Each structure stands twice: as C-alpha cells, then as structure tokens.
PDB file of C-alpha atoms in Angstrom:
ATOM      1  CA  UNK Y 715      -2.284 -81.032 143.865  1.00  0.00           C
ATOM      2  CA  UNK Y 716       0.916 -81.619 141.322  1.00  0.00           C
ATOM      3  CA  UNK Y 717       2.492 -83.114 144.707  1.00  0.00           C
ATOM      4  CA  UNK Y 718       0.021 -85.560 145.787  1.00  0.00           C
ATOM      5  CA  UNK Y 719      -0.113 -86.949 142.215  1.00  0.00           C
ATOM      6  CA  UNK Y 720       3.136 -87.678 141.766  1.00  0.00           C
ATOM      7  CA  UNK Y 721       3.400 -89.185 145.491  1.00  0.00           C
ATOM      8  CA  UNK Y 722       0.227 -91.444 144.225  1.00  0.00           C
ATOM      9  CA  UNK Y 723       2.217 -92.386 140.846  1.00  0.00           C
ATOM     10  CA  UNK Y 724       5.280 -92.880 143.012  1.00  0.00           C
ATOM     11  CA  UNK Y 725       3.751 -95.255 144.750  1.00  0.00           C
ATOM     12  CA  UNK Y 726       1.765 -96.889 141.615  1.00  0.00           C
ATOM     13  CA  UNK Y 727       5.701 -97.522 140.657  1.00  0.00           C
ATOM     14  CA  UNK Y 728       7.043 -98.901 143.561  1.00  0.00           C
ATOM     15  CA  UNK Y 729       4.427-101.716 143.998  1.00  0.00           C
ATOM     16  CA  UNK Y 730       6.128-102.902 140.872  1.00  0.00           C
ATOM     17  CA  UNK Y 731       9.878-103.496 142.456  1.00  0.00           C
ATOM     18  CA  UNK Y 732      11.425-106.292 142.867  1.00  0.00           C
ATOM     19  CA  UNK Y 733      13.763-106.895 145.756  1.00  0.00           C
ATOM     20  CA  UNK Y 734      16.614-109.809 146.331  1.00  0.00           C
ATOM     21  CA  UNK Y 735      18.214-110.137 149.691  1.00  0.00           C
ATOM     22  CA  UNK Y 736      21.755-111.356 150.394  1.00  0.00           C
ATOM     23  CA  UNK Y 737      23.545-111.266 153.972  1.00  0.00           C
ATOM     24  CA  UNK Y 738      22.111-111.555 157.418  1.00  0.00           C
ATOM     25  CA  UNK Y 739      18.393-109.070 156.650  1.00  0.00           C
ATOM     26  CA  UNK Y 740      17.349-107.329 160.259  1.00  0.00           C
ATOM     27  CA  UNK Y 741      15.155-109.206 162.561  1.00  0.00           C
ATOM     28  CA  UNK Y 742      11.894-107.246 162.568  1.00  0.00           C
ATOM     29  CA  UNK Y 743      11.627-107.956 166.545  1.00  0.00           C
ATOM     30  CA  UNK Y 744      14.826-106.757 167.571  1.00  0.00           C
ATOM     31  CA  UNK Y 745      15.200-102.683 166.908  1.00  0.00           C
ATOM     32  CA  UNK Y 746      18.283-101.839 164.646  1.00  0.00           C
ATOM     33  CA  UNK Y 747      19.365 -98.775 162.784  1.00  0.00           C
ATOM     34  CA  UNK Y 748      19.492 -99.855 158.711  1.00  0.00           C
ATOM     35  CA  UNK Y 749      21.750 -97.473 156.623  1.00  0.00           C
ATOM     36  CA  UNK Y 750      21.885 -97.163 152.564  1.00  0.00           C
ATOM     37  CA  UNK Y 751      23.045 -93.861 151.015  1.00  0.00           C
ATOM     38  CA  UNK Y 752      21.044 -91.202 150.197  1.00  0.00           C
ATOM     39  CA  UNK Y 753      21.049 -91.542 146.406  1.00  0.00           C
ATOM     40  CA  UNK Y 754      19.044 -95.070 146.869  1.00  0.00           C
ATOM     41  CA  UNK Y 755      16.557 -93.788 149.683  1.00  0.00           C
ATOM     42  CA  UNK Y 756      13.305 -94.748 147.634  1.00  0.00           C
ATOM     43  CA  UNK Y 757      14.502 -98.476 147.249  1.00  0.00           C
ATOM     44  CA  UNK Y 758      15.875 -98.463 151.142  1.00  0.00           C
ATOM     45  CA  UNK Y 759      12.676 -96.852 152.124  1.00  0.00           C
ATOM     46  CA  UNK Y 760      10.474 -99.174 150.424  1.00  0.00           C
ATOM     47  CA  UNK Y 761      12.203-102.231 151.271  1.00  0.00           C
ATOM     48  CA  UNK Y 762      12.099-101.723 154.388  1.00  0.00           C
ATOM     49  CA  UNK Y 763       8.958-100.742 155.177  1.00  0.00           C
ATOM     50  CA  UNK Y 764       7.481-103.817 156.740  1.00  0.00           C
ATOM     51  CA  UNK Y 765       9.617-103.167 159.602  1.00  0.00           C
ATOM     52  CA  UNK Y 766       7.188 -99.860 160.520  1.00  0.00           C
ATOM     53  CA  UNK Y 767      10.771 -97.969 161.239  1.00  0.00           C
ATOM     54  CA  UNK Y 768      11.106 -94.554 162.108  1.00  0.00           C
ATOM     55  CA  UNK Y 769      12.998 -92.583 158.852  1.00  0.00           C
ATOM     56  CA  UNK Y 770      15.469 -89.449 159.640  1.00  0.00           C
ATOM     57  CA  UNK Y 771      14.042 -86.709 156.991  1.00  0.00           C
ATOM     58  CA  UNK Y 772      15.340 -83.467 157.020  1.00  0.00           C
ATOM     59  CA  UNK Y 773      13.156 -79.958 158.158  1.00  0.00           C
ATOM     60  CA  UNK Y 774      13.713 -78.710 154.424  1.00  0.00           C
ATOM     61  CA  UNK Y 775      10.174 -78.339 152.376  1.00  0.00           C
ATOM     62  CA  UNK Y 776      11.483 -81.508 150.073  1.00  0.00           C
ATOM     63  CA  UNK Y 777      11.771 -83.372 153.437  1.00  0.00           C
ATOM     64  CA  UNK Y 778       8.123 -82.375 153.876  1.00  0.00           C
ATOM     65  CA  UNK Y 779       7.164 -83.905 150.621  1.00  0.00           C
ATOM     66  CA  UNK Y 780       9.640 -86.872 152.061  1.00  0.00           C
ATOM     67  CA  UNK Y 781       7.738 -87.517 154.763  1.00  0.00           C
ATOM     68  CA  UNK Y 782       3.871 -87.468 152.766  1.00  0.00           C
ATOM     69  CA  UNK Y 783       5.797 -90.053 150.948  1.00  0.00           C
ATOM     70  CA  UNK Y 784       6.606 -91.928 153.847  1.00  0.00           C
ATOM     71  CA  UNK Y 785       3.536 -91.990 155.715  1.00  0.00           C
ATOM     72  CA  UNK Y 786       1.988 -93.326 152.619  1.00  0.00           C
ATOM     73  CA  UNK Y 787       4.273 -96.204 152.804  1.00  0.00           C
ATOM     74  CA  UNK Y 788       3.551 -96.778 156.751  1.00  0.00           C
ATOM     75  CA  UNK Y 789       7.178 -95.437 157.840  1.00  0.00           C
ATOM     76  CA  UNK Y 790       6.838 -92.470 160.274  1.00  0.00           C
ATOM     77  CA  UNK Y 791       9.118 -89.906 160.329  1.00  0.00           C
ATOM     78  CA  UNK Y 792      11.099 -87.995 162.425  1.00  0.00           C
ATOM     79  CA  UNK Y 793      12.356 -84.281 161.877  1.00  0.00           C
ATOM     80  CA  UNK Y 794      15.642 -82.759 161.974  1.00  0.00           C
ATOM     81  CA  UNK Y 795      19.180 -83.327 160.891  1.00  0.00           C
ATOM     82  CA  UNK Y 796      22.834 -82.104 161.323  1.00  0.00           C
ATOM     83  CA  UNK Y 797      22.555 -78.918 160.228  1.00  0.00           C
ATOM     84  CA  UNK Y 798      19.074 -78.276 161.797  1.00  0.00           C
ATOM     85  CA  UNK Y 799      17.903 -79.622 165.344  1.00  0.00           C
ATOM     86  CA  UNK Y 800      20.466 -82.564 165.292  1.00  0.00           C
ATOM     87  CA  UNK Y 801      20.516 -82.693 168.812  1.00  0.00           C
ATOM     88  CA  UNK Y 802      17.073 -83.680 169.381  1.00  0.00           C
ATOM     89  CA  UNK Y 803      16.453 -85.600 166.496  1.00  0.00           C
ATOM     90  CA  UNK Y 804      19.158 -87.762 167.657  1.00  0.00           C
ATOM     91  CA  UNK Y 805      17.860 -88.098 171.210  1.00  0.00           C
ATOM     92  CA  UNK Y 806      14.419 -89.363 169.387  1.00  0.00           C
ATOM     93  CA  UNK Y 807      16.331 -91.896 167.491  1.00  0.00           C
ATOM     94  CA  UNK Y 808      18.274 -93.283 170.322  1.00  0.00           C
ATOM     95  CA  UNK Y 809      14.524 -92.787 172.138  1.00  0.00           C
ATOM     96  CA  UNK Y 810      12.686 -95.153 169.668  1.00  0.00           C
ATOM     97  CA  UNK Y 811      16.094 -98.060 169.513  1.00  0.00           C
ATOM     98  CA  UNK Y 812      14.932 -98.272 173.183  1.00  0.00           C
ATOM     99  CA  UNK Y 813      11.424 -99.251 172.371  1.00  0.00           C
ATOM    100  CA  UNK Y 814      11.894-101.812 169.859  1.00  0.00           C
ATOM    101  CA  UNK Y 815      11.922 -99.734 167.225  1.00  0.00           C
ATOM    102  CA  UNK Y 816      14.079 -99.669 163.653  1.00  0.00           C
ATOM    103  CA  UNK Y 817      15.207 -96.628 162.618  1.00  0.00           C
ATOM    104  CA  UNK Y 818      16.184 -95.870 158.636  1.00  0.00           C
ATOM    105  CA  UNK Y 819      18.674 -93.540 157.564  1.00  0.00           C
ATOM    106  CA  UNK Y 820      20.714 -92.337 154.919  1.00  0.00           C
ATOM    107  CA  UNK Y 821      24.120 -90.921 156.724  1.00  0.00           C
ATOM    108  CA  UNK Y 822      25.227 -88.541 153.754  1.00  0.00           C
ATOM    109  CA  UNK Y 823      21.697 -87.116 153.417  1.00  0.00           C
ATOM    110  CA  UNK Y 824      20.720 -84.336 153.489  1.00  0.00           C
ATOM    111  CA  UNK Y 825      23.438 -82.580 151.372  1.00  0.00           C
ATOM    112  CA  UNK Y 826      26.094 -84.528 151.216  1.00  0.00           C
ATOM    113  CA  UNK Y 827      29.107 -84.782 151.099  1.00  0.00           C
ATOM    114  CA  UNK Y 828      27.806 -87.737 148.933  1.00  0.00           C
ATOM    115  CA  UNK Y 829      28.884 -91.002 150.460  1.00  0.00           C
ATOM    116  CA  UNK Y 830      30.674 -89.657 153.419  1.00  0.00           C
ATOM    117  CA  UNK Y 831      29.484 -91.370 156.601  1.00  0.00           C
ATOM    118  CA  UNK Y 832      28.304 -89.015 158.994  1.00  0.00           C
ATOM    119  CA  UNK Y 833      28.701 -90.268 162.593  1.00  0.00           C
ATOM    120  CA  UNK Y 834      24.790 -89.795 163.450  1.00  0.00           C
ATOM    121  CA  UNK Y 835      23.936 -93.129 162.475  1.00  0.00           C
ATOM    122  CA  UNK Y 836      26.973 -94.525 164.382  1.00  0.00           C
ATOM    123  CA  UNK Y 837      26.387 -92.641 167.585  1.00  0.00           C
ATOM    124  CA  UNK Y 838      22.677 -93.750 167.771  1.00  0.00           C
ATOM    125  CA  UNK Y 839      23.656 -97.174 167.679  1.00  0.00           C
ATOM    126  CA  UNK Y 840      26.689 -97.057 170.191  1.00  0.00           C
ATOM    127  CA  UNK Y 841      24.400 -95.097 172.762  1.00  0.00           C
ATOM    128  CA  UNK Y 842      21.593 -97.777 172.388  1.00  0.00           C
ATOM    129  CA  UNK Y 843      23.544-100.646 172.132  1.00  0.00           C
ATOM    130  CA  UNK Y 844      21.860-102.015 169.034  1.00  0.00           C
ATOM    131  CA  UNK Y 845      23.050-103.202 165.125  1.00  0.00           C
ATOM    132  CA  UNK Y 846      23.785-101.266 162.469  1.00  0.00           C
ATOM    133  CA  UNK Y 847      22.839-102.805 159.572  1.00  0.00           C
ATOM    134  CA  UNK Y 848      24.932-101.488 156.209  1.00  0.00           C
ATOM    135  CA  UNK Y 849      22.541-101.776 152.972  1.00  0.00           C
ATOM    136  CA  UNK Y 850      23.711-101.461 149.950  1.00  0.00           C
ATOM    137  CA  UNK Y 851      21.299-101.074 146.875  1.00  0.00           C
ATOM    138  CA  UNK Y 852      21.894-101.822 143.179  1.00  0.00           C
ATOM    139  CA  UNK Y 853      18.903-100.709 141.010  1.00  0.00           C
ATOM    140  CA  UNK Y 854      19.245-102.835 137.943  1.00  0.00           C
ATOM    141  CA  UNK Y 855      17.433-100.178 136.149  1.00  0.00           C
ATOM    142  CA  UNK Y 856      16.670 -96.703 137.555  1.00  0.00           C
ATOM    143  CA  UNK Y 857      16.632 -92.895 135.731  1.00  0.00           C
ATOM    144  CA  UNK Y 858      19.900 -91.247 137.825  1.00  0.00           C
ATOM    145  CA  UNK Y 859      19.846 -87.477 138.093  1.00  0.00           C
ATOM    146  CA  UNK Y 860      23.380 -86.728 137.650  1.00  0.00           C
ATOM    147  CA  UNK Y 861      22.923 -83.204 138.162  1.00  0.00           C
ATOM    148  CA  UNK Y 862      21.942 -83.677 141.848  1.00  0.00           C
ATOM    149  CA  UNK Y 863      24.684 -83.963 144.364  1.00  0.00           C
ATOM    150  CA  UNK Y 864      24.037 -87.742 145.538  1.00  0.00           C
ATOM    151  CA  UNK Y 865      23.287 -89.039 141.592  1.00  0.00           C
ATOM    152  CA  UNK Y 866      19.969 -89.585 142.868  1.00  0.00           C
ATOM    153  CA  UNK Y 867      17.966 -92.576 141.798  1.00  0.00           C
ATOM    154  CA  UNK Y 868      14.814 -93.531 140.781  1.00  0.00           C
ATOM    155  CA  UNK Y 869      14.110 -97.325 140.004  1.00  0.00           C
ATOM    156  CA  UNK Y 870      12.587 -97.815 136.955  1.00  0.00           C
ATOM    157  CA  UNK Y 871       8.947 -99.729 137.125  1.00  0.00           C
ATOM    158  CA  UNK Y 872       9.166-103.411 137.344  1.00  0.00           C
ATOM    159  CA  UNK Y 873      12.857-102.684 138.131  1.00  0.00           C
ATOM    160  CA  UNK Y 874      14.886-104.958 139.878  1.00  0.00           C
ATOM    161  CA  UNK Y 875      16.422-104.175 143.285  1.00  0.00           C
ATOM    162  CA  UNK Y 876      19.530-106.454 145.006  1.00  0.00           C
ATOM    163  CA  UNK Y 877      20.092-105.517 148.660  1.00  0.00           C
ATOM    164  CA  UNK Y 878      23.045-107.044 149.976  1.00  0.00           C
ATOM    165  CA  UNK Y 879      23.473-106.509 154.165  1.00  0.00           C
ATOM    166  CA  UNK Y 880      26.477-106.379 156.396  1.00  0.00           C
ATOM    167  CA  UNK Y 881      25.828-106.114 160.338  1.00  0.00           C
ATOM    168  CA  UNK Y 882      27.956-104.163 162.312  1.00  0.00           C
ATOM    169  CA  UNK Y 883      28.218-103.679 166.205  1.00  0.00           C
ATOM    170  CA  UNK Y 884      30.250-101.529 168.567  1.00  0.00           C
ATOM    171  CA  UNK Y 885      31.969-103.419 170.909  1.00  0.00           C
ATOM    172  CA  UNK Y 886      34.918-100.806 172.202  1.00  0.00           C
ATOM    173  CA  UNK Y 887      34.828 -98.340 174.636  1.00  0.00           C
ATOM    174  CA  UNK Y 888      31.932 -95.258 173.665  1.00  0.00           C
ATOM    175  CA  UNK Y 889      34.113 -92.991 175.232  1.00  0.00           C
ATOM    176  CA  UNK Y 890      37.235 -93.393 173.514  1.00  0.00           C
ATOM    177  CA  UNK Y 891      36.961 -90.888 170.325  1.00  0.00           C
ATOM    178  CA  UNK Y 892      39.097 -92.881 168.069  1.00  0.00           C
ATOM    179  CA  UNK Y 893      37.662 -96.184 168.624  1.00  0.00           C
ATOM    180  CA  UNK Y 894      34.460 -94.420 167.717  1.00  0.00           C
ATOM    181  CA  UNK Y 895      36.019 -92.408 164.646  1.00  0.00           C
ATOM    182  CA  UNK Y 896      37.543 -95.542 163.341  1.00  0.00           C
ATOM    183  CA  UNK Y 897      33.873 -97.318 163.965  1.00  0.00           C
ATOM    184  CA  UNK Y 898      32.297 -94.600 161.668  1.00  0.00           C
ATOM    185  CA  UNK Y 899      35.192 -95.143 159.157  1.00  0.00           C
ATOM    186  CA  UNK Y 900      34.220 -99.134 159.225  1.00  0.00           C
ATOM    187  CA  UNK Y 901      30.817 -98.242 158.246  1.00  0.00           C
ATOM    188  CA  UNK Y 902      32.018 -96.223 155.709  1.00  0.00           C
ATOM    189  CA  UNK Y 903      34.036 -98.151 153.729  1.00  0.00           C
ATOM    190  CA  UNK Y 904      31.608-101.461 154.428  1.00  0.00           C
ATOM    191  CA  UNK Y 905      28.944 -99.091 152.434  1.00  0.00           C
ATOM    192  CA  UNK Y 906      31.198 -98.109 149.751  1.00  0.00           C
ATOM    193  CA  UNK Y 907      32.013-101.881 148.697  1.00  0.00           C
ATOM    194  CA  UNK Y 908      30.523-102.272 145.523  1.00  0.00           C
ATOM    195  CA  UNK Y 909      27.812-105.438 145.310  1.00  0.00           C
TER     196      UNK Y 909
END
C-alpha cells in the first residue's frame, strides 16, 4: 500500500519537471540505446519516456518497485543484469534494437562501481548496429542521498532538468577486443564530462 503511494506521489512530482535539451536528441523512429548514469535514472527515465523504450531494471525486489514505476510512465521493462541473467537480458535488448525499438539504460546500475561504464550498453549497440546516445543530466535542484553508492537523486518538484546529448557509433571491427574496450572507454569519459 506504502509502495503504490509513493509511486502515485512520484509521479504527482515528476509531471512538474522541467526539461532543456542541448545536442543532437534521438530520433523517436530510428531505435537507439540512450545512456545516463544511474544516480539520475528518474530524470533519464522520465525524459525519455515518449520514446515507449524498453528500460534494463535489475531482478532485485527494488527493481520490482522500478519497474511498477516504469509501467506507470509507459516504459516497459526488461529483467536481468550483469550479475543476474545478463546473458539473456542482453539478447532481449539487442532483440528489441532490431524492431525499432529504444532501449534506456544506466551502465553503472545496478551496484556500481558508480560511474564506471559497463560494456553492456556498448555491446548491444555494436551487435545491432545502432547509436548510442550519451545523456547527461544536471538536476538544478534535487534531494541527493549521499549515503547510497551512486549519490542518488531525486529532482525536486518544479525542478529544472538540462539534458545535454552526445551520439556515438561503432564503426571498427566488433571483433577486435581493444577497439571495443577503447569504444566502452569513449563512452565513458563522454558521460563523465561535466555539462
């Protein structure tokens, strides 16, 4: 009962963001995977919820509370993550990129370490040949919980939001480990630069 009342008042709040866009935003008709870190998932999730993606939430019971969250906001989900059915969750993402779908994900998530680029997000978009798009989020005023591994944080109502994109695309050979390692290290560092 708590649960569903803070999802409602959760998403009471974020009717009340504002977002502002700078760089090249993803074209809703051509599938892409869009990346922010985990500590600003509610803003990336939010934002980018016209798209109808597909989110990456974990199997852990806060993922399940995620993903109520998620539905709510029209994003479906799909299950699983490096350190619990990894495989398959990344044959579903690279599954939906070949559809037409967008796919949302946070590449430190679910524990961390906190913004270290795992290559899941990388390897989905080298096996289906689409864009990464890098997002990163600057709540102008959010509560952070600096006791939680990622600084989690929660924008403020009314808050204001700046999204600022870079587009990324693997163009070297998939096979070759260290073209793809120094891909993932790209990402990396593009989603570290401050806004």
């Amino acid at each position: 009962m708590m649960i569903n009342v803070g999802i409602l008042l959760l998403r009471l709040i974020a009717s009340s963001w504002r977002y502002s866009h700078i760089g090249s935003q993803p074209d809703k008709h051509v599938s892409s995977i869009i990346v922010f870190w985990h500590e600003h998932m509610l803003a990336g999730w939010h934002a980018h919820r016209y798209f109808k993606p597909r989110a990456l939430v974990s199997k852990s019971k806060d993922g399940a509370i995620l993903s109520k969250i998620l539905h709510g906001w029209g994003i479906d989900t799909i299950r699983g993550s490096s350190s619990n059915s990894g495989k398959e969750a990344l044959e579903q993402v690279v599954d939906s990129l070949e559809v037409g779908k967008h796919i949302v994900m946070t590449p430190d998530g679910p524990r961390g370490p906190r913004q270290v680029f795992k290559p899941g997000a990388a390897i989905a978009s080298i096996r289906a040949d689409v864009p990464i798009y890098l997002a990163r989020i600057h709540e102008h005023s959010c509560f952070t919980f600096s006791k939680s591994w990622d600084a989690f944080k929660l924008p403020l109502p009314f808050s204001k939001i700046e999204i600022s994109y870079d587009v990324l695309r693997f163009t070297g050979n998939p096979n070759d480990k260290e073209e793809v390692s120094t891909f993932i290290s790209v990402c990396e560092n593009t989603l570290k630069e401050k806004l």
